[in-house]
Structure formats: structure tokens, C-alpha cells
Tab-separated table of C-alpha atoms and ligand atoms in Angstrom:
chain	number	residue	atom	x	y	z
A	993	MET	CA	-1.472	24.713	24.704
A	994	SER	CA	0.474	22.679	22.217
A	995	ILE	CA	-1.048	22.014	18.841
A	996	THR	CA	-1.879	18.405	18.027
A	997	GLY	CA	-2.367	16.727	14.621
A	998	ILE	CA	-5.831	16.347	12.954
A	999	LYS	CA	-8.139	13.418	14.033
A	1000	GLY	CA	-7.814	10.449	11.742
A	1001	MET	CA	-4.480	11.762	10.228
A	1002	ASN	CA	-1.562	9.892	11.655
A	1003	ASP	CA	2.093	10.513	12.121
A	1004	ILE	CA	4.144	7.562	10.871
A	1005	LEU	CA	6.915	7.464	13.554
A	1006	PRO	CA	10.507	6.180	13.078
A	1007	GLU	CA	9.742	3.084	15.206
A	1008	GLU	CA	7.302	1.792	12.483
A	1009	ILE	CA	8.949	3.202	9.361
A	1010	ALA	CA	10.960	0.061	8.552
A	1011	THR	CA	7.678	-1.799	7.983
A	1012	TRP	CA	6.448	1.007	5.690
A	1013	GLN	CA	9.671	1.077	3.733
A	1014	PHE	CA	9.748	-2.684	3.491
A	1015	LEU	CA	6.060	-2.638	2.110
A	1016	GLU	CA	7.046	0.140	-0.328
A	1017	GLU	CA	10.309	-1.319	-1.528
A	1018	THR	CA	8.786	-4.795	-2.006
A	1019	ALA	CA	6.101	-3.156	-4.123
A	1020	ARG	CA	8.596	-1.298	-6.260
A	1021	LYS	CA	10.661	-4.516	-6.833
A	1022	ILE	CA	7.750	-6.883	-7.631
A	1023	PHE	CA	5.725	-4.369	-9.688
A	1024	ALA	CA	8.832	-3.641	-11.788
A	1025	THR	CA	9.166	-7.313	-12.615
A	1026	TYR	CA	5.665	-7.106	-14.236
A	1027	GLY	CA	6.656	-3.992	-16.123
A	1028	CYS	CA	5.009	-1.403	-14.167
A	1029	GLN	CA	6.525	2.073	-13.839
A	1030	GLU	CA	5.840	4.588	-11.099
A	1031	ILE	CA	3.700	7.611	-11.713
A	1032	ARG	CA	3.362	10.500	-9.232
A	1033	VAL	CA	0.292	12.762	-9.403
A	1034	PRO	CA	-0.768	15.643	-7.102
A	1035	VAL	CA	-2.855	15.007	-3.938
A	1036	VAL	CA	-5.349	17.682	-5.023
A	1037	GLU	CA	-7.531	17.582	-8.215
A	1038	LYS	CA	-10.631	19.414	-9.495
A	1039	THR	CA	-13.665	18.001	-7.687
A	1040	GLU	CA	-15.472	17.138	-10.886
A	1041	LEU	CA	-12.775	14.480	-11.682
A	1042	PHE	CA	-13.866	12.375	-8.768
A	1043	CYS	CA	-17.635	13.121	-9.214
A	1044	ARG	CA	-17.415	11.911	-12.812
A	1045	SER	CA	-15.191	8.869	-12.252
A	1046	ILE	CA	-16.186	7.428	-8.847
A	1047	GLY	CA	-19.926	8.272	-9.300
A	1048	GLU	CA	-22.211	10.844	-7.653
A	1049	THR	CA	-24.160	8.334	-5.773
A	1050	THR	CA	-21.181	6.418	-4.175
A	1051	ASP	CA	-20.302	6.856	-0.426
A	1052	ILE	CA	-17.044	8.303	-1.336
A	1053	VAL	CA	-18.480	11.205	-3.314
A	1054	GLU	CA	-21.741	11.620	-1.196
A	1055	LYS	CA	-20.154	11.717	2.154
A	1056	GLU	CA	-16.379	11.177	2.292
A	1057	MET	CA	-14.652	13.703	0.140
A	1058	TYR	CA	-12.558	16.697	1.519
A	1059	THR	CA	-13.762	19.322	-0.816
A	1060	PHE	CA	-13.054	23.133	-0.528
A	1061	ASN	CA	-12.890	26.197	-2.679
A	1062	ASP	CA	-9.511	27.735	-3.181
A	1063	LYS	CA	-8.899	31.508	-3.350
A	1064	SER	CA	-10.094	31.673	-6.919
A	1065	ASP	CA	-13.208	29.964	-6.037
A	1066	HIS	CA	-12.334	26.731	-7.876
A	1067	SER	CA	-13.685	23.456	-6.270
A	1068	LEU	CA	-10.915	21.246	-5.304
A	1069	THR	CA	-10.803	17.880	-3.608
A	1070	LEU	CA	-7.997	15.991	-1.750
A	1071	ARG	CA	-7.823	12.775	-3.682
A	1072	PRO	CA	-9.857	10.008	-2.085
A	1073	GLU	CA	-8.329	7.402	-4.310
A	1074	GLY	CA	-5.594	7.135	-6.992
A	1075	THR	CA	-7.193	5.656	-10.035
A	1076	ALA	CA	-9.015	8.838	-11.320
A	1077	PRO	CA	-5.953	11.107	-10.932
A	1078	VAL	CA	-3.768	8.538	-12.672
A	1079	MET	CA	-6.343	8.292	-15.560
A	1080	ARG	CA	-6.511	12.100	-15.780
A	1081	SER	CA	-2.840	12.310	-16.059
A	1082	PHE	CA	-2.682	9.328	-18.588
A	1083	ILE	CA	-5.171	11.236	-20.794
A	1084	GLN	CA	-3.715	14.680	-20.357
A	1085	HIS	CA	-0.186	13.576	-21.356
A	1086	LYS	CA	-1.400	11.229	-23.991
A	1087	LEU	CA	0.524	8.379	-22.600
A	1088	TYR	CA	-1.473	5.973	-24.809
A	1089	ASN	CA	0.708	7.263	-27.706
A	1090	LEU	CA	3.855	5.806	-26.270
A	1091	ASP	CA	2.758	2.180	-26.243
A	1092	GLN	CA	-0.336	0.037	-26.715
A	1093	VAL	CA	-0.231	-0.880	-23.027
A	1094	SER	CA	0.616	1.411	-20.022
A	1095	LYS	CA	1.473	-0.233	-16.862
A	1096	LEU	CA	1.620	2.198	-14.032
A	1097	TYR	CA	1.872	2.065	-10.195
A	1098	TYR	CA	1.605	4.707	-7.500
A	1099	MET	CA	1.931	5.092	-3.733
A	1100	GLY	CA	0.836	7.858	-1.468
A	1101	PRO	CA	-1.695	9.369	0.849
A	1102	MET	CA	-5.438	9.513	0.091
A	1103	PHE	CA	-8.046	11.416	2.111
A	1104	ARG	CA	-11.704	10.386	3.135
A	1105	TYR	CA	-13.806	11.969	5.708
A	1106	GLU	CA	-14.825	8.756	7.557
A	1107	ARG	CA	-15.290	7.787	11.200
A	1108	PRO	CA	-11.717	7.095	12.429
A	1109	GLN	CA	-11.212	3.560	13.828
A	1110	LYS	CA	-8.680	0.707	13.769
A	1111	GLY	CA	-7.730	0.354	10.046
A	1112	ARG	CA	-9.837	3.314	8.967
A	1113	TYR	CA	-8.407	6.743	8.914
A	1114	ARG	CA	-8.968	10.209	7.300
A	1115	GLN	CA	-5.534	10.391	5.776
A	1116	PHE	CA	-4.451	6.876	4.763
A	1117	HIS	CA	-2.047	5.434	2.175
A	1118	GLN	CA	-2.396	3.259	-0.866
A	1119	ILE	CA	-0.058	1.370	-3.124
A	1120	GLY	CA	-1.839	0.765	-6.319
A	1121	ALA	CA	-1.284	-0.282	-9.962
A	1122	GLU	CA	-3.208	0.494	-13.206
A	1123	ILE	CA	-2.827	-1.379	-16.439
A	1124	ILE	CA	-4.456	0.425	-19.322
A	1125	GLY	CA	-4.941	-0.771	-22.971
A	1126	ILE	CA	-5.569	-4.505	-22.704
A	1127	ASP	CA	-8.966	-6.097	-22.087
A	1128	ASP	CA	-7.747	-9.737	-22.508
A	1129	PRO	CA	-8.583	-11.803	-19.373
A	1130	ARG	CA	-5.009	-13.037	-19.275
A	1131	MET	CA	-4.103	-9.537	-18.115
A	1132	ASP	CA	-6.608	-9.801	-15.251
A	1133	ALA	CA	-4.933	-12.990	-14.300
A	1134	GLN	CA	-1.495	-11.291	-14.415
A	1135	VAL	CA	-2.687	-8.515	-12.166
A	1136	LEU	CA	-4.143	-10.966	-9.647
A	1137	ALA	CA	-1.080	-13.029	-9.822
A	1138	MET	CA	1.108	-9.917	-9.205
A	1139	LEU	CA	-1.110	-9.056	-6.239
A	1140	SER	CA	-0.788	-12.553	-4.808
A	1141	HIS	CA	2.893	-12.519	-5.410
A	1142	TYR	CA	3.163	-9.276	-3.328
A	1143	PHE	CA	1.256	-10.703	-0.444
A	1144	GLU	CA	3.454	-13.768	-0.381
A	1145	ALA	CA	6.605	-11.621	-0.619
A	1146	VAL	CA	5.720	-9.433	2.305
A	1147	GLY	CA	4.816	-12.592	4.329
A	1148	LEU	CA	1.048	-12.180	4.574
A	1149	ASP	CA	-0.369	-15.495	3.935
A	1150	ASP	CA	-3.571	-15.136	6.069
A	1151	VAL	CA	-5.361	-13.319	3.297
A	1152	SER	CA	-7.540	-14.615	0.570
A	1153	LEU	CA	-8.401	-13.467	-2.749
A	1154	GLN	CA	-12.074	-13.066	-3.715
A	1155	ILE	CA	-13.175	-12.481	-7.261
A	1156	ASN	CA	-16.381	-11.590	-9.034
A	1157	SER	CA	-17.591	-10.176	-12.407
A	1158	LEU	CA	-19.812	-7.130	-12.563
A	1159	GLY	CA	-20.629	-7.541	-16.206
A	1160	CYS	CA	-20.563	-4.799	-18.865
A	1161	PRO	CA	-22.834	-2.082	-20.180
A	1162	GLU	CA	-24.459	-4.842	-22.338
A	1163	CYS	CA	-25.574	-7.133	-19.493
A	1164	ARG	CA	-25.461	-5.027	-16.235
A	1165	PRO	CA	-28.664	-2.924	-16.882
A	1166	ALA	CA	-30.813	-6.110	-17.087
A	1167	TYR	CA	-29.227	-7.515	-13.931
A	1168	ARG	CA	-29.639	-4.215	-12.236
A	1169	GLN	CA	-33.380	-4.227	-13.035
A	1170	THR	CA	-33.810	-7.854	-11.817
A	1171	LEU	CA	-32.078	-6.844	-8.552
A	1172	ILE	CA	-34.239	-3.787	-8.199
A	1173	ASP	CA	-37.342	-5.826	-8.619
A	1174	PHE	CA	-36.112	-8.296	-5.950
A	1175	LEU	CA	-35.085	-5.605	-3.488
A	1176	GLN	CA	-38.559	-3.753	-3.927
A	1177	GLU	CA	-40.330	-6.738	-2.590
A	1178	ARG	CA	-38.213	-6.622	0.562
A	1179	MET	CA	-37.945	-2.867	0.999
A	1180	ASP	CA	-39.247	-2.837	4.610
A	1181	GLN	CA	-36.402	-5.158	5.604
A	1182	LEU	CA	-33.684	-2.878	4.371
A	1183	CYS	CA	-31.814	-0.168	6.275
A	1184	PRO	CA	-32.653	3.470	5.397
A	1185	ASP	CA	-29.347	3.866	3.437
A	1186	CYS	CA	-30.131	0.777	1.349
A	1187	GLN	CA	-33.715	1.872	0.804
A	1188	ARG	CA	-32.326	4.850	-0.813
A	1189	ARG	CA	-29.682	2.880	-2.744
A	1190	CYS	CA	-32.418	0.729	-4.264
A	1191	SER	CA	-32.963	3.122	-7.069
A	1192	SER	CA	-29.610	5.012	-7.110
A	1193	ASN	CA	-27.015	2.171	-6.633
A	1194	PRO	CA	-28.864	-1.130	-5.994
A	1195	LEU	CA	-25.736	-3.270	-6.332
A	1196	ARG	CA	-24.334	-1.683	-3.248
A	1197	VAL	CA	-27.196	-3.191	-1.192
A	1198	LEU	CA	-25.449	-6.533	-1.557
A	1199	ASP	CA	-22.360	-5.084	0.206
A	1200	CYS	CA	-24.330	-3.587	3.174
A	1201	LYS	CA	-22.861	-4.623	6.600
A	1202	SER	CA	-26.270	-4.317	8.399
A	1203	LYS	CA	-27.750	-7.677	9.556
A	1204	SER	CA	-31.321	-7.118	8.251
A	1205	CYS	CA	-29.948	-6.224	4.781
A	1206	LYS	CA	-27.799	-9.259	4.734
A	1207	GLU	CA	-30.694	-11.474	5.677
A	1208	ALA	CA	-33.054	-9.796	3.190
A	1209	THR	CA	-30.634	-10.376	0.380
A	1210	VAL	CA	-29.553	-13.990	1.073
A	1211	ASP	CA	-31.402	-15.241	-1.994
A	1212	ALA	CA	-30.728	-12.168	-4.188
A	1213	PRO	CA	-30.272	-12.934	-7.838
A	1214	SER	CA	-26.565	-13.504	-8.726
A	1215	VAL	CA	-24.790	-11.155	-11.071
A	1216	LEU	CA	-22.843	-14.222	-12.348
A	1217	ASP	CA	-26.137	-15.747	-13.604
A	1218	HIS	CA	-26.759	-12.650	-15.673
A	1219	LEU	CA	-23.479	-12.090	-17.511
A	1220	CYS	CA	-23.619	-11.867	-21.349
A	1221	PRO	CA	-21.827	-14.600	-23.210
A	1222	SER	CA	-18.704	-12.344	-23.694
A	1223	CYS	CA	-18.460	-11.395	-20.028
A	1224	ASP	CA	-19.110	-15.069	-18.966
A	1225	GLU	CA	-16.310	-16.261	-21.208
A	1226	HIS	CA	-13.934	-13.474	-19.976
A	1227	PHE	CA	-14.605	-14.399	-16.391
A	1228	ALA	CA	-14.062	-18.143	-17.171
A	1229	THR	CA	-10.696	-17.389	-18.782
A	1230	VAL	CA	-9.613	-15.395	-15.669
A	1231	GLN	CA	-10.388	-18.372	-13.468
A	1232	GLN	CA	-8.700	-20.857	-15.861
A	1233	ARG	CA	-5.610	-18.823	-15.869
A	1234	LEU	CA	-5.439	-18.402	-12.171
A	1235	ASN	CA	-5.932	-22.189	-11.891
A	1236	GLN	CA	-3.068	-22.682	-14.353
A	1237	LEU	CA	-0.863	-20.555	-12.135
A	1238	GLY	CA	-1.954	-22.144	-8.857
A	1239	THR	CA	-3.192	-18.841	-7.550
A	1240	SER	CA	-5.954	-19.596	-5.071
A	1241	TYR	CA	-9.108	-17.623	-5.000
A	1242	THR	CA	-12.834	-17.851	-4.049
A	1243	ILE	CA	-15.741	-16.518	-6.084
A	1244	ASN	CA	-17.851	-14.042	-4.180
A	1245	ASN	CA	-20.942	-13.082	-6.249
A	1246	ARG	CA	-21.895	-10.476	-3.702
A	1247	MET	CA	-18.780	-8.290	-3.927
A	1248	VAL	CA	-19.768	-5.195	-5.803
A	1249	ARG	CA	-17.190	-2.653	-4.737
A	1250	GLY	CA	-18.035	1.030	-3.949
A	1251	LEU	CA	-16.895	2.846	-7.153
A	1252	ASP	CA	-19.186	3.059	-10.187
A	1253	TYR	CA	-16.477	2.684	-12.789
A	1254	TYR	CA	-15.865	-1.045	-12.403
A	1255	THR	CA	-16.816	-3.542	-15.185
A	1256	LYS	CA	-16.232	-7.355	-15.493
A	1257	THR	CA	-13.597	-8.642	-13.031
A	1258	THR	CA	-13.545	-7.230	-9.545
A	1259	PHE	CA	-11.586	-8.436	-6.535
A	1260	GLU	CA	-10.620	-8.011	-2.983
A	1261	MET	CA	-7.887	-9.415	-0.797
A	1262	VAL	CA	-9.570	-9.988	2.558
A	1263	THR	CA	-8.333	-10.990	6.055
A	1264	ASN	CA	-10.122	-12.216	9.175
A	1265	ASN	CA	-7.691	-10.311	11.405
A	1266	LEU	CA	-8.811	-6.766	11.155
A	1267	GLY	CA	-12.356	-6.834	12.428
A	1268	ALA	CA	-14.768	-4.854	10.294
A	1269	GLN	CA	-11.919	-3.518	8.143
A	1270	ASN	CA	-11.395	-6.808	6.395
A	1271	ALA	CA	-10.420	-5.596	2.967
A	1272	VAL	CA	-6.670	-4.959	2.603
A	1273	ALA	CA	-6.661	-4.518	-1.157
A	1274	ALA	CA	-9.359	-4.072	-3.766
A	1275	GLY	CA	-9.682	-3.388	-7.460
A	1276	GLY	CA	-11.182	-4.337	-10.850
A	1277	ARG	CA	-11.491	-3.751	-14.427
A	1278	TYR	CA	-12.715	-0.323	-15.594
A	1279	ASP	CA	-13.211	-0.612	-19.345
A	1280	GLY	CA	-15.172	2.651	-19.836
A	1281	LEU	CA	-13.374	4.920	-17.544
A	1282	VAL	CA	-10.724	6.466	-19.843
A	1283	GLU	CA	-13.293	7.315	-22.411
A	1284	GLU	CA	-15.697	8.645	-19.685
A	1285	LEU	CA	-12.889	10.996	-18.597
A	1286	GLY	CA	-12.426	12.251	-22.206
A	1287	GLY	CA	-9.718	10.017	-23.366
A	1288	PRO	CA	-9.741	7.308	-26.048
A	1289	ALA	CA	-11.857	4.122	-25.569
A	1290	LEU	CA	-9.260	2.080	-23.778
A	1291	PRO	CA	-9.849	-0.645	-21.265
A	1292	GLY	CA	-8.078	-0.720	-17.955
A	1293	ILE	CA	-7.676	-2.748	-14.777
A	1294	GLY	CA	-6.105	-1.952	-11.435
A	1295	PHE	CA	-6.059	-2.208	-7.684
A	1296	ALA	CA	-5.246	-0.385	-4.529
A	1297	MET	CA	-3.832	-1.770	-1.257
A	1298	GLY	CA	-4.384	-0.014	2.102
A	1299	VAL	CA	-0.961	0.367	3.620
A	1300	GLU	CA	-2.077	1.056	7.212
A	1301	ARG	CA	-4.031	-2.292	7.110
A	1302	LEU	CA	-0.943	-4.117	5.704
A	1303	VAL	CA	1.073	-2.489	8.497
A	1304	LEU	CA	-1.524	-3.641	11.148
A	1305	LEU	CA	-1.330	-7.128	9.792
A	1306	LEU	CA	2.488	-7.154	9.877
A	1307	GLN	CA	2.649	-5.875	13.504
A	1308	ASP	CA	3.912	-9.145	14.892
A	1309	LYS	CA	6.514	-9.688	12.399
A	1310	LYS	CA	9.018	-7.158	13.802
A	1311	ILE	CA	10.547	-5.486	10.850
A	1312	GLU	CA	13.241	-3.240	12.240
A	1313	THR	CA	15.654	-0.515	11.082
A	1314	PRO	CA	19.144	-2.145	11.082
A	1315	PRO	CA	21.285	-1.248	14.051
A	1316	PRO	CA	24.792	0.443	13.705
A	1317	ALA	CA	27.378	-1.888	12.526
A	1318	LEU	CA	30.093	-0.212	14.725
A	1319	PHE	CA	30.379	1.925	17.742
A	1320	LEU	CA	33.681	3.751	18.199
A	1321	ALA	CA	34.300	4.310	21.846
A	1322	THR	CA	37.196	6.695	22.613
A	1323	LEU	CA	39.202	7.890	25.495
A	1324	GLY	CA	41.323	11.088	25.112
A	1325	GLU	CA	41.380	13.817	22.563
A	1326	GLU	CA	43.753	12.200	20.153
A	1327	ALA	CA	41.751	9.034	20.039
A	1328	GLU	CA	38.574	11.005	19.475
A	1329	LEU	CA	40.318	12.727	16.461
A	1330	PHE	CA	41.409	9.456	14.974
A	1331	ALA	CA	37.944	7.922	15.531
A	1332	PHE	CA	35.993	10.906	14.064
A	1333	LYS	CA	37.849	10.479	10.720
A	1334	ILE	CA	37.262	6.691	10.626
A	1335	LEU	CA	33.584	7.272	11.475
A	1336	ASN	CA	33.105	9.580	8.608
A	1337	GLN	CA	34.918	7.329	6.154
A	1338	LEU	CA	32.785	4.377	7.159
A	1339	GLN	CA	29.638	6.333	6.697
A	1340	ARG	CA	30.699	7.449	3.287
A	1341	GLU	CA	31.097	3.758	2.389
A	1342	GLY	CA	27.470	3.081	3.348
A	1343	ILE	CA	28.384	1.433	6.719
A	1344	TYR	CA	26.238	2.707	9.692
A	1345	ALA	CA	28.567	3.647	12.553
A	1346	GLU	CA	28.203	5.867	15.667
A	1347	MET	CA	30.349	7.549	18.249
A	1348	ASP	CA	29.665	9.814	21.189
A	1349	PHE	CA	29.814	13.549	20.894
A	1350	SER	CA	28.749	14.431	24.456
A	1351	GLY	CA	31.816	13.718	26.386
A	1352	LYS	CA	30.545	10.536	28.062
A	1353	SER	CA	32.787	8.308	30.054
A	1354	LEU	CA	34.121	5.159	28.360
A	1355	LYS	CA	31.636	3.167	30.479
A	1356	ALA	CA	28.702	5.311	29.440
A	1357	GLN	CA	29.818	5.084	25.804
A	1358	LEU	CA	29.738	1.288	26.037
A	1359	ARG	CA	26.243	1.429	27.603
A	1360	ARG	CA	25.106	3.541	24.777
A	1361	ALA	CA	26.633	1.058	22.193
A	1362	ASP	CA	24.652	-1.537	24.041
A	1363	LYS	CA	21.404	0.391	23.910
A	1364	LEU	CA	21.810	1.019	20.181
A	1365	ASN	CA	22.355	-2.678	19.644
A	1366	CYS	CA	25.558	-2.160	17.787
A	1367	ARG	CA	27.080	-5.199	16.152
A	1368	TYR	CA	30.702	-4.344	17.061
A	1369	THR	CA	32.373	-1.876	19.437
A	1370	ILE	CA	35.961	-0.819	19.120
A	1371	MET	CA	37.759	0.902	22.026
A	1372	ILE	CA	40.451	3.387	21.205
A	1373	GLY	CA	42.595	5.219	23.786
A	1374	GLU	CA	46.137	6.418	24.238
A	1375	ASN	CA	47.394	2.914	24.718
A	1376	GLU	CA	45.831	1.735	21.460
A	1377	LEU	CA	47.255	4.648	19.583
A	1378	ALA	CA	50.676	3.879	21.061
A	1379	THR	CA	50.646	0.216	20.319
A	1380	GLY	CA	48.909	0.477	16.970
A	1381	SER	CA	46.185	-2.062	17.726
A	1382	ALA	CA	42.804	-2.127	19.526
A	1383	GLN	CA	40.168	-4.636	20.760
A	1384	LEU	CA	37.132	-5.066	18.627
A	1385	LYS	CA	34.248	-6.634	20.469
A	1386	HIS	CA	31.395	-8.522	18.903
A	1387	MET	CA	28.465	-7.293	20.882
A	1388	VAL	CA	26.281	-10.377	20.674
A	1389	ASP	CA	28.616	-13.184	21.602
A	1390	GLY	CA	31.078	-10.913	23.610
A	1391	GLU	CA	34.129	-12.200	21.634
A	1392	GLN	CA	37.002	-9.850	21.255
A	1393	GLN	CA	39.634	-9.781	18.581
A	1394	THR	CA	42.745	-7.605	18.076
A	1395	ILE	CA	42.692	-5.287	15.087
A	1396	GLN	CA	45.412	-3.245	13.632
A	1397	LEU	CA	44.860	0.496	13.581
A	1398	ASP	CA	47.036	0.928	10.589
A	1399	GLY	CA	44.706	0.005	7.812
A	1400	LEU	CA	41.775	-0.203	10.286
A	1401	LEU	CA	39.363	0.932	7.605
A	1402	ASP	CA	40.102	-2.124	5.368
A	1403	GLY	CA	40.026	-4.395	8.283
A	1404	LEU	CA	36.637	-3.174	9.489
A	1405	ARG	CA	35.231	-3.161	5.883
A	1406	ALA	CA	36.188	-6.706	5.314
A	1407	LEU	CA	34.789	-7.819	8.666
A	1408	LEU	CA	31.524	-5.803	8.322
A	1409	ASP	CA	30.905	-7.022	4.757
A	1410	ASP	CA	31.489	-10.454	5.857
A	1411	SER	CA	29.133	-10.385	8.876
A	1412	ALA	CA	26.503	-8.523	6.757
A	1413	ALA	CA	26.616	-11.464	4.462
A	1414	THR	CA	26.314	-14.087	7.112
A	1415	SER	CA	23.453	-12.313	8.926
A	1416	LEU	CA	21.262	-12.128	5.733
B	692	ATP	P1	-13.943	-0.226	2.949
B	692	ATP	O1	-14.981	-1.235	2.465
B	692	ATP	O2	-13.069	-0.786	4.094
B	692	ATP	O3	-14.431	1.114	3.274
B	692	ATP	P2	-13.296	0.698	0.280
B	692	ATP	O4	-14.065	-0.258	-0.535
B	692	ATP	O5	-13.801	2.070	0.636
B	692	ATP	O6	-12.965	-0.061	1.670
B	692	ATP	P3	-11.265	1.117	-1.720
B	692	ATP	O7	-11.773	2.414	-2.149
B	692	ATP	O8	-11.424	-0.096	-2.623
B	692	ATP	O9	-11.818	0.737	-0.169
B	692	ATP	O10	-9.679	1.262	-1.339
B	692	ATP	C1	-8.738	0.144	-1.461
B	692	ATP	C2	-8.133	-0.189	-0.123
B	692	ATP	O11	-7.756	1.044	0.581
B	692	ATP	C3	-9.135	-0.845	0.894
B	692	ATP	O12	-9.210	-2.201	0.611
B	692	ATP	C4	-8.412	-0.516	2.308
B	692	ATP	O13	-7.432	-1.489	2.452
B	692	ATP	C5	-7.869	0.860	1.951
B	692	ATP	N1	-8.729	1.885	2.655
B	692	ATP	C6	-9.857	2.392	2.116
B	692	ATP	N2	-10.383	3.347	2.866
B	692	ATP	C7	-9.566	3.428	4.010
B	692	ATP	C8	-9.545	4.215	5.184
B	692	ATP	N3	-10.341	5.338	5.387
B	692	ATP	N4	-8.473	4.071	5.939
B	692	ATP	C9	-7.489	3.120	5.734
B	692	ATP	N5	-7.467	2.378	4.635
B	692	ATP	C10	-8.522	2.556	3.758
B	693	MG	MG1	-14.959	2.722	2.212
């Protein structure tokens, strides 16, 4: 019996890779214009890193982590998210000594033991950014503007930005208690998970998908009515700057996020096109995290986008790998020798060209050129070698032109450069 992959862990096949590369390249380009540099961290970390940062009572740490002991009996965990590993690295390498602000981005696989379904997998990919060192709300607006810019650039306009503020260690405890008091009066209407969350992680109840919990919390006190003056002003400035930039958003005072480290601004990019998996990106401010992990008291803000969900949303947009610019069809040994050299010269110049190596008839070679969607085909046989010229066929409009074999490379290069420019 052949061996299959692991449930919830997908192969990304060549037919969909163009979309992945497009999403990654666009992120690199856009993030760079905001001053972000890439950081690459391992996919495995010490388990305690995630327990301490994400929070012991969160779904991720309680149920979703891939945790195992290595041969030396150290507890390791496949990273369920990118922020904690990036902060660990930031602290370990004292990146804060290099500049007062560190703008980092990452991309790569994350692992969560969840029930696999559309848009939810056990190995999935995130592209994320983290800005450490500035607590000014203008930076929050910059991060949100960058995220919106990215969605525009990849052509996803059917998403909306929701923002909220979760307060800070000054004002959150009082809100938390107000919420607990409210929930305790409605305990019997809450799902078993939320009954448990009431004391451990009450804010999370506001985010529960169960109908009865939603109904029970319709009139729950709003976190936004309980912000201290400084958090209130911070959130007001974020909105003011977004308004100034024309970045659209809605305020969702029930968005609490599933990780404990968030403070002040939190946000999600949501869509209506992915069923229950409606969040395509999420993030927020985490002003206490660096210190909590043993670093200096530096504020931070970041987000992560779920690449699989972006790919699903882009399904209809047909992003494809470019086809060969040229197919060299040959007849006879001498023509094959001539074409083989040209083929390799074109490839060395970055022009994608193909020819046949399996002794196919001329007709079969042309069929293959068609199948590969080649832009041009050139036919070279004894005649062509004797006369020193050949027919170059444009495969879309069928038009043919004579091209000289002497200096063929220059001729092709000019033609292909030209048509690449016009097809852009
Ligand atoms: P959800 O509410 O959908 O479980 P989350 O709050 O757990 O999401 P985050 O931890 O904020 O998600 O991760 C950021 C983004 O990563 C999400 O918005 C989503 O696009 C993506 N993501 C999270 N978990 C998965 C998963 N199991 N499979 C695919 N994508 C995921
Ligand atoms: Mg989740």
C-alpha cells in the first residue's frame, strides 16, 4: 500500500503554486516599502515559549498544539503561530540594540491540531509582520494601512477591516470583572466551553460561535465603554488616522482574539466568502509581550494572514505560471543540434523555451507546443539550415514571419522582449 500524507497537512501542487508565489512576492514588495525586513525562525520551539506568550487557557495551548518530547526528554512544540518565536529571537539576539524600532515580517508553515475543514488545516501557512518599539497609535494606523494596501494589491476587495480595543493592564481587569458579573447571571444559557471560560478567559465568551452564547451576550457590556482615558485616546487617534488615509473599517466591540497577549488595538480582516472560516488576517497590539518573555519593556504590534484562506479567495482569479515563450521544433539531427544550443542560450538569458527530447514527429512536437501554450514556435529542418532562414509562428494569432538563423538569438531576444512588454 502506498503511503499518503497526514490528515490536514496539504501538498501545494505546481498547478496552484503561481497563486502562492504571487501572494508571497506581493507581501515582500509591499512590506519592504513600509520598512519591514524578513526574519526566519525555526518551526520548532520550547513548549514553554507558547504557554507563556499565547496563554495557558487559550484554545491554542489547551487543545491545538503539536507537542512532543525529543530524545533528550525536552518538551518541544511545532509553532502554532509566528509572533512568539519572532519575539524570542528578537530578545535572544538583542535586535532592540540595533534601532529604536524593529519592523519584521515572516512567512511559513504553522501547526495546530484542529478539525480539518475548508480553510482550516493542521499545517497551514501564515504571512505576518511585527513592529516592535513604538506604542504611538500612528504606528497602529500604518500597520492597518499596510494590511489594507496588501489586500488591494492582491485584488481582494471583498474583505473588510474590523477593529477594536482591548484596553491595557490598567483598565482591562475592571472590565473583565464587569463582564464576569454579567455572564454569571446568564450561566445556564452558555455552552459548556463558555461556562468554563467565564472564570478563566471571560472575554473569549464574546467570540463564541454557539447560538445560545451569542444570544445570551447580545447586551454584554462593551469593552470600549470601559477603556481608561489613555487607551480611549489611543483608539481615537487610530481611527482618526485611518479616516485621514481613507482606509475603511468598522468597529467591532466583540472582537476579542484568541491569544492572551493582546492589548489596546486588535483587528481582523473578514470575508463573507469562506463560511465559518471568515477571518483571513488577524492581529493587534501586544505591549507587554516582549517583557513577559524576558526582554526589555518594549511595545509591539503585528498581524498574521492565513495564506490558504487567501488562496481560496483568489481561486477564481486564475493566476498562472507563465507558459514557454518559444518552442523549438526540429526535423533531423543537424537541426536538433542547432536548436539545442539556441535552447540553452535562451534559458541562460532568462527566456523560458522548450524542445522535444523524445524523438517525436514534427506534428507531435507542434501538438506539444500547443499543449504547453507556447507563445511562439519555430520550425527548423534541413531546408531551413540550407536557406539560413525559418518560419516563426505566433501561436495565438497563427501569423508567421521569416526569421534569419544567422543571428537568430538576437532576433528572438528582441521579439520576445517586445511581446513580453506588450503582454504586461
Ligand atoms: P480562527 O478564528 O479561524 O480559528 P484564529 O483566531 O485561531 O482563527 P489566528 O491565530 O489569529 O487565527 O491566526 C491568524 C490567521 O491565520 C487567521 O485569521 C486565519 O486566516 C489563519 N489560520 C488560523 N488557524 C488556521 C488553520 N487551522 N488553518 C488555516 N488557516 C488558519
Ligand atoms: Mg483558531
